[in-house]
Coordinates of C-alpha atoms and ligand atoms in Angstrom, one line a residue:
M170 CA 102.6 -49.7 -8.6
L171 CA 102.7 -46.5 -6.6
N172 CA 106.0 -47.6 -5.1
N173 CA 107.0 -44.0 -4.7
L174 CA 104.2 -43.5 -2.2
V175 CA 106.2 -45.6 0.1
P176 CA 109.2 -43.6 1.5
A177 CA 111.9 -43.6 -1.1
T178 CA 114.6 -45.0 1.2
P179 CA 113.4 -48.1 3.0
A180 CA 115.9 -47.4 5.8
K181 CA 113.9 -44.2 6.7
P182 CA 111.2 -44.5 9.3
N183 CA 107.7 -43.7 8.1
L184 CA 106.9 -40.1 8.2
R185 CA 104.8 -39.3 11.3
L186 CA 103.2 -36.1 12.3
R187 CA 101.3 -34.6 15.2
I188 CA 99.1 -31.6 14.6
T189 CA 97.3 -28.9 16.6
A190 CA 94.0 -29.8 18.4
A191 CA 92.1 -27.5 16.0
A192 CA 93.6 -29.2 13.0
Q193 CA 92.8 -32.6 14.5
T194 CA 89.1 -31.7 14.8
S195 CA 89.1 -30.3 11.3
V196 CA 90.7 -33.5 9.8
R197 CA 88.3 -35.7 11.9
N198 CA 85.4 -33.7 10.4
G199 CA 86.6 -34.5 6.9
H200 CA 88.6 -31.4 5.9
P201 CA 91.3 -32.6 3.5
W202 CA 94.0 -30.1 4.3
V203 CA 96.6 -29.7 7.1
Y204 CA 98.5 -26.4 6.9
A205 CA 102.2 -26.2 7.7
D206 CA 101.5 -24.0 10.7
S207 CA 99.3 -26.7 12.2
V208 CA 102.1 -29.2 12.3
R209 CA 103.3 -29.5 15.9
E210 CA 105.8 -32.5 15.6
Q211 CA 107.4 -34.3 12.7
N212 CA 109.8 -37.2 13.2
R213 CA 112.0 -36.2 10.2
E214 CA 112.1 -34.1 7.1
G215 CA 109.7 -35.3 4.4
G216 CA 109.9 -35.3 0.7
A217 CA 107.2 -34.3 -1.9
G218 CA 104.8 -37.2 -2.3
E219 CA 105.7 -39.2 0.7
I220 CA 102.9 -40.8 2.7
A221 CA 102.5 -39.0 6.1
A222 CA 100.7 -40.6 8.9
I223 CA 99.0 -38.3 11.4
F224 CA 98.6 -39.3 15.0
D225 CA 96.6 -37.6 17.8
R226 CA 97.9 -36.5 21.1
N227 CA 97.3 -40.0 22.6
D228 CA 99.3 -41.5 19.8
R229 CA 96.2 -42.9 18.1
F230 CA 96.2 -43.0 14.3
L231 CA 94.1 -40.2 12.9
A232 CA 94.7 -39.9 9.1
V233 CA 97.1 -40.5 6.3
G234 CA 97.9 -38.1 3.5
L235 CA 100.4 -36.9 0.9
F236 CA 103.2 -34.7 2.2
D237 CA 104.2 -31.6 0.3
P238 CA 107.2 -29.7 1.8
L239 CA 106.8 -26.9 -0.7
S240 CA 103.2 -25.9 -0.1
P241 CA 101.6 -24.2 2.9
I242 CA 99.1 -27.1 2.6
R243 CA 101.6 -29.5 4.1
V244 CA 99.5 -32.6 4.0
R245 CA 96.6 -33.5 1.8
I246 CA 94.5 -36.1 3.4
L247 CA 93.9 -39.4 1.6
H248 CA 92.1 -41.3 4.4
V249 CA 90.8 -40.6 7.9
G250 CA 89.7 -43.0 10.6
K251 CA 90.9 -46.6 10.9
P252 CA 94.5 -47.3 9.8
A253 CA 94.5 -48.3 6.1
K254 CA 97.2 -49.5 3.7
I255 CA 97.6 -46.9 1.0
D256 CA 98.9 -49.0 -1.9
S257 CA 98.2 -49.5 -5.6
S258 CA 95.0 -51.4 -5.1
W259 CA 93.7 -48.7 -2.8
F260 CA 94.3 -46.1 -5.5
E261 CA 92.9 -48.4 -8.2
D262 CA 89.6 -48.8 -6.2
K263 CA 89.3 -45.0 -5.7
F264 CA 90.0 -44.4 -9.4
K265 CA 87.4 -47.0 -10.5
S266 CA 84.7 -45.6 -8.2
A267 CA 85.3 -42.0 -9.4
I268 CA 85.1 -43.1 -13.1
G269 CA 82.2 -45.4 -12.4
R270 CA 80.2 -42.4 -11.0
R271 CA 80.7 -40.4 -14.2
D272 CA 79.8 -43.3 -16.5
A273 CA 76.3 -43.2 -15.0
M274 CA 76.0 -39.4 -15.5
F275 CA 76.5 -39.0 -19.3
D276 CA 75.2 -40.6 -22.4
R277 CA 77.0 -40.6 -25.8
S278 CA 76.1 -37.0 -26.6
T279 CA 78.6 -35.9 -23.9
N280 CA 82.2 -37.1 -23.9
G281 CA 83.8 -34.1 -22.2
Y282 CA 83.5 -34.0 -18.4
R283 CA 85.4 -34.1 -15.2
C284 CA 86.4 -37.6 -14.1
I285 CA 88.2 -36.7 -10.9
N286 CA 87.5 -33.5 -9.0
G287 CA 90.5 -33.4 -6.6
E288 CA 89.8 -33.5 -2.9
N289 CA 86.1 -33.8 -3.6
D290 CA 86.7 -37.2 -5.1
G291 CA 89.4 -38.3 -2.7
W292 CA 92.3 -37.3 -5.0
P293 CA 93.7 -34.2 -3.3
G294 CA 95.3 -31.7 -5.6
L295 CA 94.6 -33.8 -8.7
V296 CA 92.0 -33.2 -11.5
L297 CA 91.3 -35.5 -14.4
D298 CA 89.2 -34.2 -17.3
R299 CA 88.1 -36.2 -20.3
Y300 CA 87.8 -34.8 -23.8
A301 CA 86.7 -37.6 -26.0
E302 CA 89.7 -40.0 -26.2
T303 CA 92.0 -37.5 -24.6
Y304 CA 92.4 -37.2 -20.8
V305 CA 94.0 -34.2 -19.2
L306 CA 95.7 -34.7 -15.8
K307 CA 96.1 -31.5 -13.9
I308 CA 98.1 -31.4 -10.7
Y309 CA 98.2 -28.7 -8.1
T310 CA 100.7 -30.2 -5.7
A311 CA 104.2 -31.4 -6.1
A312 CA 103.2 -34.5 -4.1
W313 CA 101.9 -36.2 -7.2
L314 CA 105.1 -35.7 -9.3
P315 CA 107.0 -38.7 -8.0
N316 CA 103.9 -40.8 -8.7
L317 CA 103.0 -39.8 -12.2
T318 CA 103.9 -43.1 -13.9
E319 CA 101.7 -45.0 -11.5
V320 CA 98.7 -42.6 -11.9
L321 CA 99.1 -42.7 -15.6
A322 CA 98.8 -46.4 -15.6
L323 CA 95.2 -46.0 -14.2
I324 CA 94.1 -43.6 -16.9
P325 CA 92.3 -44.9 -20.0
G326 CA 92.3 -43.2 -23.4
E327 CA 94.6 -42.8 -26.4
C328 CA 96.2 -39.7 -25.2
V329 CA 97.0 -38.2 -21.8
V330 CA 98.2 -34.6 -21.4
L331 CA 99.8 -33.3 -18.2
R332 CA 99.0 -29.8 -16.9
L333 CA 100.7 -28.2 -13.9
S334 CA 99.5 -25.4 -11.8
R335 CA 101.9 -22.4 -12.0
N336 CA 103.3 -22.8 -8.5
I337 CA 104.8 -26.2 -9.2
Q338 CA 106.1 -25.7 -12.7
E339 CA 109.6 -24.8 -11.8
F340 CA 110.0 -27.6 -9.3
A341 CA 108.5 -30.1 -11.8
K342 CA 111.0 -29.0 -14.5
T343 CA 114.1 -29.0 -12.3
Q344 CA 113.4 -32.1 -10.2
F345 CA 111.3 -34.3 -12.4
N346 CA 112.0 -33.0 -15.9
V347 CA 108.3 -32.6 -16.7
V348 CA 106.6 -29.5 -18.1
D349 CA 103.1 -28.1 -18.4
G350 CA 101.3 -29.3 -21.5
Q351 CA 103.5 -32.4 -22.0
T352 CA 101.9 -35.4 -23.5
L353 CA 102.3 -38.5 -21.2
R354 CA 100.7 -40.8 -23.8
G355 CA 99.9 -40.4 -27.4
D356 CA 99.8 -37.1 -29.4
V357 CA 97.6 -34.0 -29.6
P358 CA 97.8 -32.6 -33.1
N359 CA 97.6 -28.7 -33.1
A360 CA 97.0 -28.8 -29.3
A361 CA 93.2 -28.8 -29.9
V362 CA 90.9 -31.7 -29.2
I363 CA 87.3 -31.9 -30.4
F364 CA 84.8 -33.3 -28.0
L365 CA 81.0 -33.5 -27.6
E366 CA 78.9 -31.7 -25.0
N367 CA 75.1 -32.4 -25.2
G368 CA 75.6 -33.2 -28.8
L369 CA 77.4 -29.9 -29.6
R370 CA 81.0 -30.0 -30.8
F371 CA 83.7 -28.0 -29.1
E372 CA 87.4 -27.6 -29.3
A373 CA 89.6 -27.6 -26.2
D374 CA 93.2 -26.4 -26.2
V375 CA 94.3 -29.1 -23.8
V376 CA 98.0 -28.1 -24.0
R377 CA 97.8 -24.4 -23.4
G378 CA 94.2 -23.4 -22.6
Q379 CA 92.9 -22.2 -19.2
K380 CA 92.0 -24.9 -16.7
T381 CA 92.4 -28.1 -18.7
G382 CA 91.2 -26.4 -22.0
F383 CA 87.5 -25.8 -21.4
F384 CA 85.2 -24.7 -18.7
L385 CA 83.5 -28.0 -18.2
D386 CA 82.0 -26.8 -14.9
Q387 CA 79.4 -24.5 -16.8
R388 CA 77.8 -27.3 -18.8
E389 CA 74.4 -27.2 -16.9
N390 CA 74.3 -23.4 -17.0
R391 CA 75.0 -23.5 -20.7
R392 CA 72.1 -25.9 -21.2
N393 CA 69.8 -23.7 -19.2
V394 CA 70.8 -20.7 -21.4
E395 CA 70.0 -22.7 -24.5
G396 CA 66.5 -23.2 -23.0
L397 CA 66.0 -19.5 -22.4
S398 CA 67.4 -18.1 -25.7
R399 CA 64.6 -18.6 -28.3
G400 CA 64.0 -15.4 -30.3
K401 CA 66.4 -13.5 -28.0
S402 CA 69.4 -11.2 -28.7
V403 CA 72.1 -12.7 -26.5
L404 CA 75.3 -11.2 -25.1
N405 CA 77.8 -13.7 -23.8
A406 CA 80.2 -11.6 -21.7
F407 CA 83.5 -13.1 -20.6
S408 CA 82.8 -15.7 -23.3
F409 CA 86.1 -17.5 -23.5
S410 CA 85.7 -20.1 -26.3
G411 CA 82.0 -19.3 -26.7
G412 CA 80.4 -22.2 -24.8
F413 CA 77.3 -20.2 -23.8
S414 CA 77.1 -18.6 -27.3
V415 CA 76.9 -21.9 -29.2
Y416 CA 74.2 -23.2 -26.8
A417 CA 72.2 -19.9 -27.2
A418 CA 72.4 -20.2 -31.0
R419 CA 71.2 -23.8 -31.0
G420 CA 68.4 -22.7 -28.6
G421 CA 67.1 -20.4 -31.3
A422 CA 68.6 -17.0 -30.3
K423 CA 67.9 -14.2 -32.8
S424 CA 71.5 -12.9 -32.5
V425 CA 74.5 -13.9 -30.4
A426 CA 77.6 -11.8 -29.5
S427 CA 80.6 -13.1 -27.6
L428 CA 82.5 -10.5 -25.7
D429 CA 86.0 -11.2 -24.3
I430 CA 89.2 -9.3 -23.8
S431 CA 91.2 -12.1 -25.5
Q432 CA 91.4 -12.3 -29.3
H433 CA 92.6 -15.8 -28.9
A434 CA 89.4 -16.8 -26.9
L435 CA 87.2 -15.1 -29.5
A436 CA 89.0 -16.9 -32.4
S437 CA 88.2 -20.2 -30.6
A438 CA 84.6 -19.1 -30.1
Q439 CA 84.3 -18.6 -33.8
R440 CA 85.8 -22.0 -34.5
N441 CA 83.3 -23.5 -32.1
F442 CA 80.5 -21.8 -33.9
D443 CA 81.8 -23.2 -37.2
L444 CA 82.1 -26.7 -35.8
N445 CA 78.3 -26.6 -35.2
K446 CA 77.2 -25.2 -38.5
D447 CA 74.8 -28.1 -39.1
V448 CA 72.6 -27.1 -36.1
I449 CA 73.2 -23.3 -36.1
A450 CA 72.0 -21.0 -38.8
L451 CA 73.1 -17.7 -37.1
T452 CA 76.2 -15.6 -37.7
H453 CA 78.2 -15.0 -34.7
E454 CA 79.4 -11.6 -33.6
T455 CA 82.6 -11.3 -31.6
I456 CA 83.6 -8.2 -29.6
Q457 CA 87.1 -7.8 -28.3
A458 CA 86.9 -5.4 -25.3
D459 CA 87.2 -5.1 -21.6
A460 CA 83.7 -6.3 -20.6
F461 CA 83.4 -4.2 -17.5
A462 CA 83.9 -1.0 -19.6
W463 CA 82.0 -2.2 -22.6
I464 CA 78.9 -3.1 -20.7
K465 CA 78.9 0.2 -18.9
E466 CA 79.2 2.3 -22.0
A467 CA 77.5 0.3 -24.7
K468 CA 74.7 1.9 -26.6
R469 CA 73.0 -1.4 -27.3
N470 CA 70.6 -3.5 -25.3
F471 CA 70.1 -7.3 -25.2
D472 CA 67.3 -9.7 -24.2
L473 CA 69.7 -12.1 -22.4
I474 CA 73.1 -11.4 -20.9
V475 CA 75.5 -14.0 -19.5
L476 CA 78.1 -12.7 -17.1
D477 CA 80.8 -15.2 -16.3
P478 CA 83.9 -13.2 -15.2
P479 CA 87.1 -14.9 -14.0
S480 CA 87.5 -15.1 -10.3
L481 CA 87.6 -11.5 -9.0
A482 CA 88.7 -12.6 -5.5
K483 CA 91.7 -14.9 -5.7
R484 CA 92.4 -14.4 -2.0
E485 CA 90.4 -13.5 1.0
S486 CA 91.9 -10.0 1.2
E487 CA 90.4 -9.2 -2.2
K488 CA 86.9 -10.3 -1.3
V489 CA 85.3 -6.9 -0.4
E490 CA 86.6 -5.2 -3.5
A491 CA 85.5 -8.2 -5.6
M492 CA 82.0 -8.1 -4.2
R493 CA 81.8 -4.4 -5.2
A494 CA 83.1 -5.1 -8.6
Y495 CA 80.5 -7.9 -9.1
A496 CA 77.7 -5.6 -7.9
R497 CA 78.8 -2.8 -10.3
L498 CA 79.0 -5.3 -13.2
I499 CA 75.6 -6.7 -12.5
G500 CA 74.1 -3.2 -12.1
N501 CA 75.6 -2.1 -15.4
A502 CA 74.4 -5.3 -17.2
I503 CA 70.8 -4.7 -15.9
E504 CA 70.8 -1.3 -17.6
R505 CA 71.7 -3.1 -20.9
L506 CA 68.7 -5.4 -20.7
N507 CA 65.5 -4.9 -22.8
K508 CA 62.1 -5.4 -21.3
N509 CA 61.6 -9.0 -20.1
G510 CA 65.4 -9.3 -20.3
I511 CA 67.2 -12.1 -18.5
L512 CA 70.5 -11.8 -16.6
V513 CA 72.5 -14.9 -16.0
A514 CA 75.3 -14.0 -13.5
A515 CA 77.9 -16.5 -12.4
S516 CA 80.8 -16.3 -9.9
C517 CA 83.7 -18.7 -9.6
S518 CA 85.3 -17.1 -6.6
A519 CA 85.4 -19.6 -3.7
H520 CA 86.0 -16.6 -1.3
V521 CA 82.6 -15.1 -2.2
H522 CA 80.1 -17.6 -0.9
A523 CA 77.0 -18.5 -2.8
D524 CA 74.6 -16.8 -0.4
E525 CA 76.7 -13.6 -0.4
F526 CA 76.8 -13.6 -4.2
F527 CA 73.1 -14.2 -4.6
Q528 CA 72.4 -11.5 -2.1
L529 CA 74.6 -8.9 -3.8
A530 CA 73.0 -9.8 -7.2
R531 CA 69.5 -9.3 -5.7
R532 CA 70.5 -6.0 -4.1
A533 CA 71.9 -4.8 -7.4
A534 CA 68.6 -5.8 -9.0
E535 CA 66.6 -3.9 -6.4
A536 CA 68.9 -0.9 -6.8
S537 CA 68.0 -0.8 -10.5
A538 CA 64.4 0.1 -9.5
R539 CA 63.2 -2.3 -12.2
K540 CA 60.7 -5.0 -11.4
F541 CA 62.4 -8.4 -11.4
E542 CA 61.7 -12.0 -10.7
E543 CA 64.3 -14.6 -9.6
L544 CA 64.1 -17.6 -12.0
E545 CA 66.7 -19.9 -10.5
T546 CA 70.0 -20.3 -8.7
T547 CA 72.4 -23.1 -9.5
R548 CA 75.5 -24.6 -8.0
N549 CA 78.2 -27.0 -9.0
A550 CA 77.4 -29.8 -11.6
A551 CA 77.3 -33.4 -10.6
D552 CA 80.7 -34.2 -12.2
H553 CA 82.2 -31.4 -10.0
P554 CA 81.1 -32.7 -6.6
V555 CA 82.0 -30.5 -3.6
T556 CA 82.9 -31.9 -0.2
F557 CA 84.7 -29.0 1.6
P558 CA 84.3 -25.2 1.7
E559 CA 87.3 -24.3 -0.4
G560 CA 86.2 -26.6 -3.1
D561 CA 82.8 -24.8 -3.4
Y562 CA 83.3 -22.1 -5.9
L563 CA 80.6 -22.0 -8.7
K564 CA 77.3 -20.3 -8.3
C565 CA 74.9 -18.7 -10.8
I566 CA 71.7 -16.7 -10.5
Y567 CA 69.0 -16.1 -13.1
L568 CA 67.0 -12.9 -12.9
K569 CA 64.3 -11.7 -15.2
F570 CA 63.5 -7.9 -15.5
S571 CA 60.2 -6.6 -16.7
Ligands
LIG213 N1 82.0 -18.5 -19.8 C1 83.1 -19.2 -20.3 C2 84.3 -19.2 -19.3 C3 84.7 -17.8 -18.9 S1 86.4 -17.7 -18.4 C4 82.8 -20.6 -20.7 O1 81.6 -21.1 -20.5 O2 83.6 -21.3 -21.3 C5 86.7 -16.0 -18.2 C6 87.0 -15.3 -19.5 O3 87.0 -13.9 -19.2 C7 88.3 -15.6 -20.2 O4 88.1 -16.0 -21.5 C8 89.1 -14.3 -20.1 O5 89.8 -14.0 -21.3 C9 88.0 -13.3 -20.0 N2 88.3 -12.0 -19.4 C10 89.1 -11.7 -18.3 N3 89.1 -10.4 -18.0 C11 88.2 -9.8 -18.9 C12 87.8 -8.5 -19.1 N4 88.2 -7.5 -18.3 N5 86.9 -8.3 -20.1 C13 86.5 -9.2 -20.9 N6 86.9 -10.5 -20.8 C14 87.8 -10.8 -19.8

């Protein structure tokens, strides 16, 4: 197994790299990425997915990782410290420990969760999500492409779907003949899989949907919203497939509206409502509109508003404008809140740090001149562990306005 992790041609010497002093320090401190411009020496050209050993200036072994000639992230670290043999049993152990951690987190009312959270679980550039008996393997680096068969052998479940980040799709097709959404095992009828989250039923479009089909990372916030919704009129802005809406409805909301720009997302939200008819009595309203404009101009108010926009800063250069946009959005949403109204504002931009986001939300609340109380702030859920700054993206603040 994982034969391809050994250089493809045995005659070739192992791939060896030296990197800058700054990069050495960062790797020693546990950062999982070595950028191309930090590579000082390389003994030969490397192929996607080769194991690269990194040595320090004194020729001492520093770390070992997966080489990716196509990405500015040239090596993704698998192991730092003492030399280690990266073979199939090493990967099997890592796999078992990641899966074992999740087994302890969920009971039978939840069978949709993240099993492997990339770098944060020691699997750089690889995510594995479970939806009942279907597993979705999403890869963000070409380095895993030569090793798919071996990784697949570790994954349980009746069905395994492969998802590819956009930047590697072309290479995957031309070099490995694999495409985004391909089933590696079993079959996904109609592309949708039904799974359970805290006893609620949801569909996930594992073949074409965003991420791996569902925003599993918001589970805890959805649960919190359920607990805050009794008797309230709820607006779920940027609703996607209605996760927050369904929880609010089960929590006893008096009305629930899902607002999204995508008709496709709203149709899925309605289906998710219908899937939970046995526990929800409410009719669900869907509003297809640009949420930024709709919230600014709406003539209606709500008792609870969820704001969960897509990442507004995909790169560092967009951060300042993104922070302004978040602040405007939050300010406009506060104006749509009734007395004792609650705002739940999330951000999934890694470039906007949690303290910056919380601060801008508090400032927008102060600028509203309404009295408010901060109920809570939350971060990533336990099945989405975070071990390095770039992996730390999700934060959410709960504010109540009198
Ligand atoms: N809260 C959701 C995830 C939100 S993902 C959940 O728990 O599952 C972000 C959503 O914002 C996507 O569905 C996308 O279609 C929607 N979106 C993006 N831009 C938008 C806009 N300008 N107005 C409304 N919705 C938008």
